[in-house]
Coordinates of C-alpha atoms and ligand atoms in Angstrom, one line a residue:
X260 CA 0.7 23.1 -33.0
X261 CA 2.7 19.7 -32.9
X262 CA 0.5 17.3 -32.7
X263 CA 1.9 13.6 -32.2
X264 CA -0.4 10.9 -33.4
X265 CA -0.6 6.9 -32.3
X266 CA -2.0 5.0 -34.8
X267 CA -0.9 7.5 -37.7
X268 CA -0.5 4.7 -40.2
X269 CA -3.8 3.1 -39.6
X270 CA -7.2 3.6 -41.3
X271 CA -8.8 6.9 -39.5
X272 CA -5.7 7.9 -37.9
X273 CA -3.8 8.5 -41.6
X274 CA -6.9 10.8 -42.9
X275 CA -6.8 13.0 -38.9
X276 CA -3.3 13.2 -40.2
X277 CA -3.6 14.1 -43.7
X278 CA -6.4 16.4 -42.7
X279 CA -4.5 18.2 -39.8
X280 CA -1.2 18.3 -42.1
X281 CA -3.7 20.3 -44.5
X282 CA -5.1 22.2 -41.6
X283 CA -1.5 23.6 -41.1
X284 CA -0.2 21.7 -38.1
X285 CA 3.1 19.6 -37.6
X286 CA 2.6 16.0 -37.1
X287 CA 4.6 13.3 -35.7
X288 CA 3.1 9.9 -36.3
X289 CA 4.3 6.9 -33.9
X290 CA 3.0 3.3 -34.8
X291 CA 4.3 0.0 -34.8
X292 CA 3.0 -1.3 -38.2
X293 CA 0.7 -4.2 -36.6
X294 CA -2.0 -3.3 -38.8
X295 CA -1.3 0.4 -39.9
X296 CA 0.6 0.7 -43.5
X297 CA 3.3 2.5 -43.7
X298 CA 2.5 4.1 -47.4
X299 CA -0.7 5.4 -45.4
X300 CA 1.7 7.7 -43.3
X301 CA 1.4 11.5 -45.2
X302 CA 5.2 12.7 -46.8
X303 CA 5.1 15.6 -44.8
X304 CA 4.3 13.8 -41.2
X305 CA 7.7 13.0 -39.7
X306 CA 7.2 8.9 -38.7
X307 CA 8.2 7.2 -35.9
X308 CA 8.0 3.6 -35.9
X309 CA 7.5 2.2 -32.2
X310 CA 5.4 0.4 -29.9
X311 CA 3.2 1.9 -26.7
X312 CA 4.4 -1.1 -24.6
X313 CA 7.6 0.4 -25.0
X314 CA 7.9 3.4 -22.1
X315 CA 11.4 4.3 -22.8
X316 CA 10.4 4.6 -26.7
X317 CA 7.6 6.3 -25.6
X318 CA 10.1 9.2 -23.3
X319 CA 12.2 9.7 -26.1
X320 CA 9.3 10.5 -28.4
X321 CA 8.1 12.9 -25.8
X322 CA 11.8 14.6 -25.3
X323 CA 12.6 14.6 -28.6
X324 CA 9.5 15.9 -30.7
X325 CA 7.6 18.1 -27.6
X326 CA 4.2 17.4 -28.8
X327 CA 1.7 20.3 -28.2
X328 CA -1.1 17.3 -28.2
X329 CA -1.1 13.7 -28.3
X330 CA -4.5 12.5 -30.8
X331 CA -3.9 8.4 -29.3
X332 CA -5.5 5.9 -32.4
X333 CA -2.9 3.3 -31.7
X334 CA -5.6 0.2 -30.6
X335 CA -7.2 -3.2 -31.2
X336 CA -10.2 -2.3 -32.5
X337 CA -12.3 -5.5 -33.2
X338 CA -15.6 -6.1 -31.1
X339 CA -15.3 -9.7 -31.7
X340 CA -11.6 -10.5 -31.3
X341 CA -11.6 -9.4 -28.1
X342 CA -14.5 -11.5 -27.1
X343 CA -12.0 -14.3 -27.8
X344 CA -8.8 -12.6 -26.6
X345 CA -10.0 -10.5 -23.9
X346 CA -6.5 -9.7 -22.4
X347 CA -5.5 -8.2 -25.7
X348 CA -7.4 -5.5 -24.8
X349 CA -8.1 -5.2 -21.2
X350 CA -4.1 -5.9 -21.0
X351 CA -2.7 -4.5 -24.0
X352 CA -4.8 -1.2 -25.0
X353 CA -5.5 -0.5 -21.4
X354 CA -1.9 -0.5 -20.8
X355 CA -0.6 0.9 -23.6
X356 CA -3.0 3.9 -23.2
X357 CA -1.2 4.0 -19.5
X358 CA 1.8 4.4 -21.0
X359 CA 1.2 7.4 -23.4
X360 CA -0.8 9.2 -20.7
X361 CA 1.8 8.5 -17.6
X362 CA 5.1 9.8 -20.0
X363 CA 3.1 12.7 -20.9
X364 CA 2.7 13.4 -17.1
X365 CA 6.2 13.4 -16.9
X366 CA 6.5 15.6 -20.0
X367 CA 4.3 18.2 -18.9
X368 CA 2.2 17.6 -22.3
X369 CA -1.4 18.6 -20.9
X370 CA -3.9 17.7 -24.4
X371 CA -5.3 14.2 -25.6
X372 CA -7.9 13.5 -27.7
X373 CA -9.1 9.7 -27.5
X374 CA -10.5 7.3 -29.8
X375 CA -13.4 6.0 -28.7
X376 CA -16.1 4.1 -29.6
X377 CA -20.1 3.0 -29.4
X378 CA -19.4 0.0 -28.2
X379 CA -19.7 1.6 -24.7
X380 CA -23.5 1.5 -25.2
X381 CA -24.8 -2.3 -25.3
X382 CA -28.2 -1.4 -23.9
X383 CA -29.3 2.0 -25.0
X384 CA -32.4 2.7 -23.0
X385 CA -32.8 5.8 -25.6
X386 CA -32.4 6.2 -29.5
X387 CA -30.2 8.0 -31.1
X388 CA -28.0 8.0 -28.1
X389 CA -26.4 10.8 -26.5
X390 CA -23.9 11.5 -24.0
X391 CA -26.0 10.9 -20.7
X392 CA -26.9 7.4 -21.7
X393 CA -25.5 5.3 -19.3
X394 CA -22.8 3.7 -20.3
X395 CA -22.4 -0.7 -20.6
X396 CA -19.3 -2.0 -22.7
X397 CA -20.3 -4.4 -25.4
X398 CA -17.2 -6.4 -25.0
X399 CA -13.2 -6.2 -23.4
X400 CA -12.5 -3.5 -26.6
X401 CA -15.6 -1.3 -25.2
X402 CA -14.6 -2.1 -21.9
X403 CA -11.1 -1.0 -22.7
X404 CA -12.0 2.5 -23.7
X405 CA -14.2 3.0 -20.6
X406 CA -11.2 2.5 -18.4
X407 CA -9.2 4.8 -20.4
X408 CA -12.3 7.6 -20.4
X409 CA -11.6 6.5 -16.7
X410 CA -8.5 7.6 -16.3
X411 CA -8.8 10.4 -18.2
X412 CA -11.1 11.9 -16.2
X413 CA -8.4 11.9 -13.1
X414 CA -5.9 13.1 -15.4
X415 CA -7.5 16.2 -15.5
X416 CA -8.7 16.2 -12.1
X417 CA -4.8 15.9 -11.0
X418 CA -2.9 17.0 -13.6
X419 CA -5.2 19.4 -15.6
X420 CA -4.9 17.3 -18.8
X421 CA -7.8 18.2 -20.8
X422 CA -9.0 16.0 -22.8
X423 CA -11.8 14.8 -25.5
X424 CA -12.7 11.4 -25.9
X425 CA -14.8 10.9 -29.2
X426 CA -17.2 8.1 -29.7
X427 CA -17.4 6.8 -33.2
X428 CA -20.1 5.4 -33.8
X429 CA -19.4 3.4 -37.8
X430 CA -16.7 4.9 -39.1
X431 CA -16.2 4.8 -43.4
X432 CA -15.4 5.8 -46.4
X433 CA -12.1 7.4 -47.5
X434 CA -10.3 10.6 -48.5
X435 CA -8.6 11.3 -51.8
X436 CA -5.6 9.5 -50.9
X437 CA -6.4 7.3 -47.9
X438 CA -9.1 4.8 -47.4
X439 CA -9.3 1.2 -45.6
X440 CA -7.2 -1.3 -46.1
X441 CA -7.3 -4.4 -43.1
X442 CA -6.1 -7.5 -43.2
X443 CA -8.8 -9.8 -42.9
X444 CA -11.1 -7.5 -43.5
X445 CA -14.1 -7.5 -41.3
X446 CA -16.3 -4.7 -42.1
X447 CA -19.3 -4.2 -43.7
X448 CA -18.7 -1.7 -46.3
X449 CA -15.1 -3.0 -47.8
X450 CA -16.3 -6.4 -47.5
X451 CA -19.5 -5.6 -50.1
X452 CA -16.8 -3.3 -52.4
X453 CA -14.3 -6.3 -52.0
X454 CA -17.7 -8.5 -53.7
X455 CA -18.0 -5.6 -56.2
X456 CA -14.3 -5.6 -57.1
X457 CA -14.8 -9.4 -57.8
X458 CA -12.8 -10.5 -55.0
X459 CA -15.3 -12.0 -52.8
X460 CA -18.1 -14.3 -54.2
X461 CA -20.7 -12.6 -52.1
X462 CA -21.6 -10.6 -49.1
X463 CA -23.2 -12.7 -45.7
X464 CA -25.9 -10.6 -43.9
X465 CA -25.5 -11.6 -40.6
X466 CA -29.1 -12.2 -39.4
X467 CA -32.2 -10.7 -40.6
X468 CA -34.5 -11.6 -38.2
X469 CA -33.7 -8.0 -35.5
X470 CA -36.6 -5.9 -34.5
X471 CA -36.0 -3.5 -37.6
X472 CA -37.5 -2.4 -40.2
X473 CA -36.4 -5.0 -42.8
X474 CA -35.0 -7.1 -40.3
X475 CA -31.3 -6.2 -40.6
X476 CA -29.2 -4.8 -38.2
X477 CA -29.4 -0.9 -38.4
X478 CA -26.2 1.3 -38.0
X479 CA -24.5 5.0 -37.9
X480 CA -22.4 5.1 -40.9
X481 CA -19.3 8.3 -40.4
X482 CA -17.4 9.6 -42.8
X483 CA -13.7 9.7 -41.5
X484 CA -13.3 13.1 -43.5
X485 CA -16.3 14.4 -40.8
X486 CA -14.6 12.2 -38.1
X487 CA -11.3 14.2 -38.6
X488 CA -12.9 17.7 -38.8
X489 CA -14.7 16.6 -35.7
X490 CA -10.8 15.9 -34.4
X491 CA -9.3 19.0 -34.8
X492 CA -12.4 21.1 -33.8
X493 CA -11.6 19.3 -30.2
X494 CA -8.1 20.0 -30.6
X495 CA -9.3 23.8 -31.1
X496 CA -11.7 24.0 -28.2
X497 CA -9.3 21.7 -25.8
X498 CA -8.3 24.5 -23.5
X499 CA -11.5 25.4 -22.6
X500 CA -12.5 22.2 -21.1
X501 CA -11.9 18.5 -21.1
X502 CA -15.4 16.8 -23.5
X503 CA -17.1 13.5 -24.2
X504 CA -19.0 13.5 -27.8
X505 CA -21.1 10.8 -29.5
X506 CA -20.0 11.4 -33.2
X507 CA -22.4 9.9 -36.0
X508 CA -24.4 11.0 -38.7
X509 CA -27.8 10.5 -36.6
X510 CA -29.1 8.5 -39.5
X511 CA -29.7 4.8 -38.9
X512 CA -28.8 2.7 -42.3
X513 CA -29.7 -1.3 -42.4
X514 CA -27.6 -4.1 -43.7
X515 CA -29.7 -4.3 -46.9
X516 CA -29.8 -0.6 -47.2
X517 CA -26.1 -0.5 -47.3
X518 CA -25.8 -3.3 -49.7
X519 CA -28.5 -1.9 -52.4
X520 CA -27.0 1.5 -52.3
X521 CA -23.8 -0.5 -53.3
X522 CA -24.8 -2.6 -56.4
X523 CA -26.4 1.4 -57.1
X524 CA -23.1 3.0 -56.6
X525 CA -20.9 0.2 -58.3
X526 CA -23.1 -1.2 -60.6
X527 CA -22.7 -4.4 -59.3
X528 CA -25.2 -7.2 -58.6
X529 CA -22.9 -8.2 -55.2
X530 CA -24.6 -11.3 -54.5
X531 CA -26.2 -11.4 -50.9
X532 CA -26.6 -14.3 -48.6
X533 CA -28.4 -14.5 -45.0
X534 CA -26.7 -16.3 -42.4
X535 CA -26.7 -16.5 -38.8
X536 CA -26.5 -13.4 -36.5
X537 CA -23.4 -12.6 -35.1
X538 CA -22.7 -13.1 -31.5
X539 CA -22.7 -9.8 -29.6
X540 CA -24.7 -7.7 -32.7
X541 CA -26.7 -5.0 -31.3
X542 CA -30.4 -4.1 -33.7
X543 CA -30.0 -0.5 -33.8
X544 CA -26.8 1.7 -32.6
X545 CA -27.8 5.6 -33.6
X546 CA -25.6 8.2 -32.4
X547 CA -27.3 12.0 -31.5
X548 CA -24.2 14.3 -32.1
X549 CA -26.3 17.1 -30.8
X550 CA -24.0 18.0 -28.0
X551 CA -20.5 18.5 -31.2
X552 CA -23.0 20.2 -33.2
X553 CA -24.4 22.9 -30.4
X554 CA -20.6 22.9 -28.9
X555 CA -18.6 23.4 -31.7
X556 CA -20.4 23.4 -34.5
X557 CA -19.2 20.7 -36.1
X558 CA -21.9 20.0 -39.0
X559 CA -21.3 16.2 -40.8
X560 CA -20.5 17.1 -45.1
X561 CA -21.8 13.1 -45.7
X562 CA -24.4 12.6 -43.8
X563 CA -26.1 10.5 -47.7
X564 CA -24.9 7.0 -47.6
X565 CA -24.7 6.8 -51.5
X566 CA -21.7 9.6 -50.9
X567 CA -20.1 7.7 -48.1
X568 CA -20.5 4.4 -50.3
X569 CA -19.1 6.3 -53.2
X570 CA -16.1 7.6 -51.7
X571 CA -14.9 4.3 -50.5
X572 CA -15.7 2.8 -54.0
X573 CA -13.6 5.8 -55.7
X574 CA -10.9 4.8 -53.1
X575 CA -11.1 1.5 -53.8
X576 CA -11.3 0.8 -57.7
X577 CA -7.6 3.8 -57.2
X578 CA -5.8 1.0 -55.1
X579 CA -7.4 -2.0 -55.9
X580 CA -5.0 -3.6 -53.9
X581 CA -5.3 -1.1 -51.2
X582 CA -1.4 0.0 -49.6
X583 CA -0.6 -2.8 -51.6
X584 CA 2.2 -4.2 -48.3
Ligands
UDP168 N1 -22.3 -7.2 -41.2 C1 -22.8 -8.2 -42.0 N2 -22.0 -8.9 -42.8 C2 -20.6 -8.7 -42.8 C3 -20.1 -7.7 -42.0 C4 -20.9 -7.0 -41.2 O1 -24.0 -8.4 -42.1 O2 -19.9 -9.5 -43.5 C5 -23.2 -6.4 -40.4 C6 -22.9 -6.5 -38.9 O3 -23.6 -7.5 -38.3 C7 -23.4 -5.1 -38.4 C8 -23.1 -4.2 -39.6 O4 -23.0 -5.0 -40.7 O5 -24.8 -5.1 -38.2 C9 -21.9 -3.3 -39.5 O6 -20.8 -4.2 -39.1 P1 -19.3 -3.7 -39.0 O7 -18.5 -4.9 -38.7 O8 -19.0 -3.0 -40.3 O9 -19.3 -2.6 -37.9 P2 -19.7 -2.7 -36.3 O10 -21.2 -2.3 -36.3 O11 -19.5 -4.1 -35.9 O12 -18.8 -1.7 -35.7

């Protein structure tokens, strides 16, 4: 299959590529560089560099490359950014996403496989959370997925596009080749390896007064090597039916836990600090990912956090100045 990929030079949208590449599919990758890298992109993916507010850009990547199946990373991803710049995401992902899914109406291309996210579930009544929780956006980037599940939904109802949009719940850690590399750098994980690398002084918990166990806030930690098989399993089992998945390890990890199995992993004391909560920080977010597992038998290879935390680390003492652009 050709399989064209927005977002291809970001974090988890450069390992679904590497990983689909290995898989034995052709892959076009389009991205505009905002915050992807274009060393991430693999050798053997042909690149395109564009922008999805771009519709004629978007047409000719459509006529020219024929994707089988569009996998659409290309986003803003950050909770609390768009708290502050809400129209950067309820204007620009929301339209962007349009755009993709409107020119590949027009070019007949009938398969998309979203990007989602756990920030559609602010006030789980249940934990871990499945797929018939109800959903409430956490903030304009949740929000911003729900429309595009939204419109997916009619796609197929119209147009028979079918479709799987896959919730991640904390996506980390890194492949051989490919690991995470933002600018600034926001999340939890890099930011305690960055402290371990000696580039940071210490780590800030952000509150450690939640309703847990050891009072830190308590999390679903991915590995984007299980995210990506969990990608091209949907990509297999598209025809048969359009899906919504929850996709986490179904292990809840804390602050602290993450940080202690870091100075284990890295022998590093990485200094710790509390500090206040941050706005918008839900106590616990678990994902069940029954419904993948019984579906399509997707089965999670890291579901120990001392793996996850060691793959990143491996990743990050290779490229200590990650894609180094
Ligand atoms: N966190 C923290 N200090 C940091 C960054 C994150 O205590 O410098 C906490 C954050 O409050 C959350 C967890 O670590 O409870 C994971 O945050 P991250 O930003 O990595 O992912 P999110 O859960 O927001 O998707």
């Amino acid at each position: 299959m050709k399989i064209l990929v927005t977002g291809g030079a970001g974090y988890i949208g450069s390992i679904v590529t590497e990983q689909l590449i290995a898989a034995g599919e052709e892959v076009v990758v389009f991205d505009n560089l905002s915050q992807g890298h274009r060393a991430a992109v693999h050798p053997k993916a042909t690149f395109v560099q564009g922008d999805l507010q771009d519709r004629p850009a978007i047409d000719a990547l459509l006529e020219t490359h024929k994707p089988d199946a569009v996998m659409h990373f290309a986003s803003k991803t950050l909770v609390g950014e768009s708290m502050q710049e809400p129209f950067l995401y309820l204007g620009e992902n929301v339209i962007c996403g349009l755009n993709l899914l409107q020119s590949m109406v027009e070019h007949g291309v009938k398969r998309f496989i979203l990007s989602s996210t756990a920030n559609l579930f602010d006030d789980p009544e249940r934990m871990p959370i499945d797929e018939n929780e109800r959903i409430v956006p956490g903030s304009p980037y949740g929000e911003s997925k729900h429309i595009l599940e939204r419109f997916l939904h009619w796609m197929d109802r119209i147009y028979g596009m079918r479709y799987a949009a896959l919730r991640y719940f904390n996506a980390c850690g890194a492949s051989e080749e490919r690991g995470e590399d933002h600018h600034p750098e926001l999340h939890l994980i890099p930011i305690v390896l960055q402290v371990a690398q000696g580039k940071r002084e210490k780590v800030t918990i952000f509150g450690d007064d939640y309703p847990t166990p050891d009072g830190t806030c308590v999390r679903d930690y991915i590995h984007v090597l299980d995210l990506a098989q969990a990608h091209i399993l949907a990509l297999r089992a598209l025809d048969k039916g359009s899906r919504r998945y929850n996709l986490g390890n179904g292990q809840g990890f804390s602050v602290k836990q993450v940080i202690e199995t870091a100075r284990e992993v890295t022998g590093h004391p990485i200094p710790a600090e509390v500090g206040p909560r941050r706005p918008g920080d839900p106590d616990v977010l678990v994902a069940s990912s029954e419904t993948i597992r019984r579906e399509l038998g997707w089965q999670p290879r890291y579901t120990d956090l001392k793996d996850i935390i060691a793959s990143a680390w491996k990743w990050h003492l290779a490229h200590p100045d990650g894609y180094g652009e």
